[in-house]
Coordinates of C-alpha atoms in Angstrom, one line a residue:
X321 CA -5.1 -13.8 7.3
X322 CA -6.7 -14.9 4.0
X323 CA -9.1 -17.3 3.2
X324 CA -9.0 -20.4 1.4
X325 CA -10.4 -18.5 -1.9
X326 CA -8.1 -15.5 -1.3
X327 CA -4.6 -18.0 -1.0
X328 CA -5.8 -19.8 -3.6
X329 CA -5.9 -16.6 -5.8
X330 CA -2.9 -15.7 -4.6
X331 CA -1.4 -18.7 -6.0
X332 CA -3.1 -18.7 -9.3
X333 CA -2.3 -14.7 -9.8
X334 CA 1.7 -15.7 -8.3
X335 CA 2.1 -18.9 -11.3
X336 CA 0.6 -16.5 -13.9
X337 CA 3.5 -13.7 -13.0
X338 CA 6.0 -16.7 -13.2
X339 CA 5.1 -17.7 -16.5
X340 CA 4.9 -13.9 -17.8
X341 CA 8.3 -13.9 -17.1
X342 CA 7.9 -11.0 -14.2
X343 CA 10.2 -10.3 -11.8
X344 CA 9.7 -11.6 -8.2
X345 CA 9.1 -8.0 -6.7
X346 CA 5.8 -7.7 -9.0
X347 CA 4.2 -9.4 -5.9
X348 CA 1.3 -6.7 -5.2
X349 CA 1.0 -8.2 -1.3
X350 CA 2.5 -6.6 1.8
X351 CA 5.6 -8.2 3.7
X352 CA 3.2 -9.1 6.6
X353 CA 0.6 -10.8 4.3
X354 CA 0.2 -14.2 4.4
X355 CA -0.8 -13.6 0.8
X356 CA 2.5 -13.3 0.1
X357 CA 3.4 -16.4 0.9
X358 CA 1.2 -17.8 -1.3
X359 CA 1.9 -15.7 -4.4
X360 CA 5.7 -16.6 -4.2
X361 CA 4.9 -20.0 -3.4
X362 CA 2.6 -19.8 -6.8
X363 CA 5.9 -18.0 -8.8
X364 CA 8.5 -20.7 -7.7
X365 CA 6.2 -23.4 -9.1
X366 CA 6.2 -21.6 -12.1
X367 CA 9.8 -20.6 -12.3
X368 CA 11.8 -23.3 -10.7
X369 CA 15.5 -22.4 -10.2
X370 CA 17.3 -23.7 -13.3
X371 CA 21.3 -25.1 -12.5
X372 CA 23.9 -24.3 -15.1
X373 CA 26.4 -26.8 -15.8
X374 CA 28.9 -27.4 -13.0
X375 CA 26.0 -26.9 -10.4
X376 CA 24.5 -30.3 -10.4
X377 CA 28.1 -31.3 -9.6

């Protein structure tokens, strides 16, 4: 388990990869990491899912 620095990190470092446009694999943290979590949770803010027309129907 992380610490409150080390999620926090994790967030900041996932929202950076979001913006540069990086895939979601970049993620440098392990499956088991609750890292992870937190990085991806950083990327979504990031890069929220976009809907094309017809999907918002």
């Amino acid at each position: 388990m992380g610490t409150r620095e080390e999620i926090a990190q994790a967030v900041s470092e996932g929202a950076e990869a979001g913006r540069r446009g990086d895939p979601p694999t970049a993620c440098p943290y392990p499956r088991t990491s609750l890292l992870r979590g937190a990085w991806v949770r950083g990327y979504a803010r990031a890069r929220p899912l976009t809907t094309t027309e017809g999907d918002a129907e």
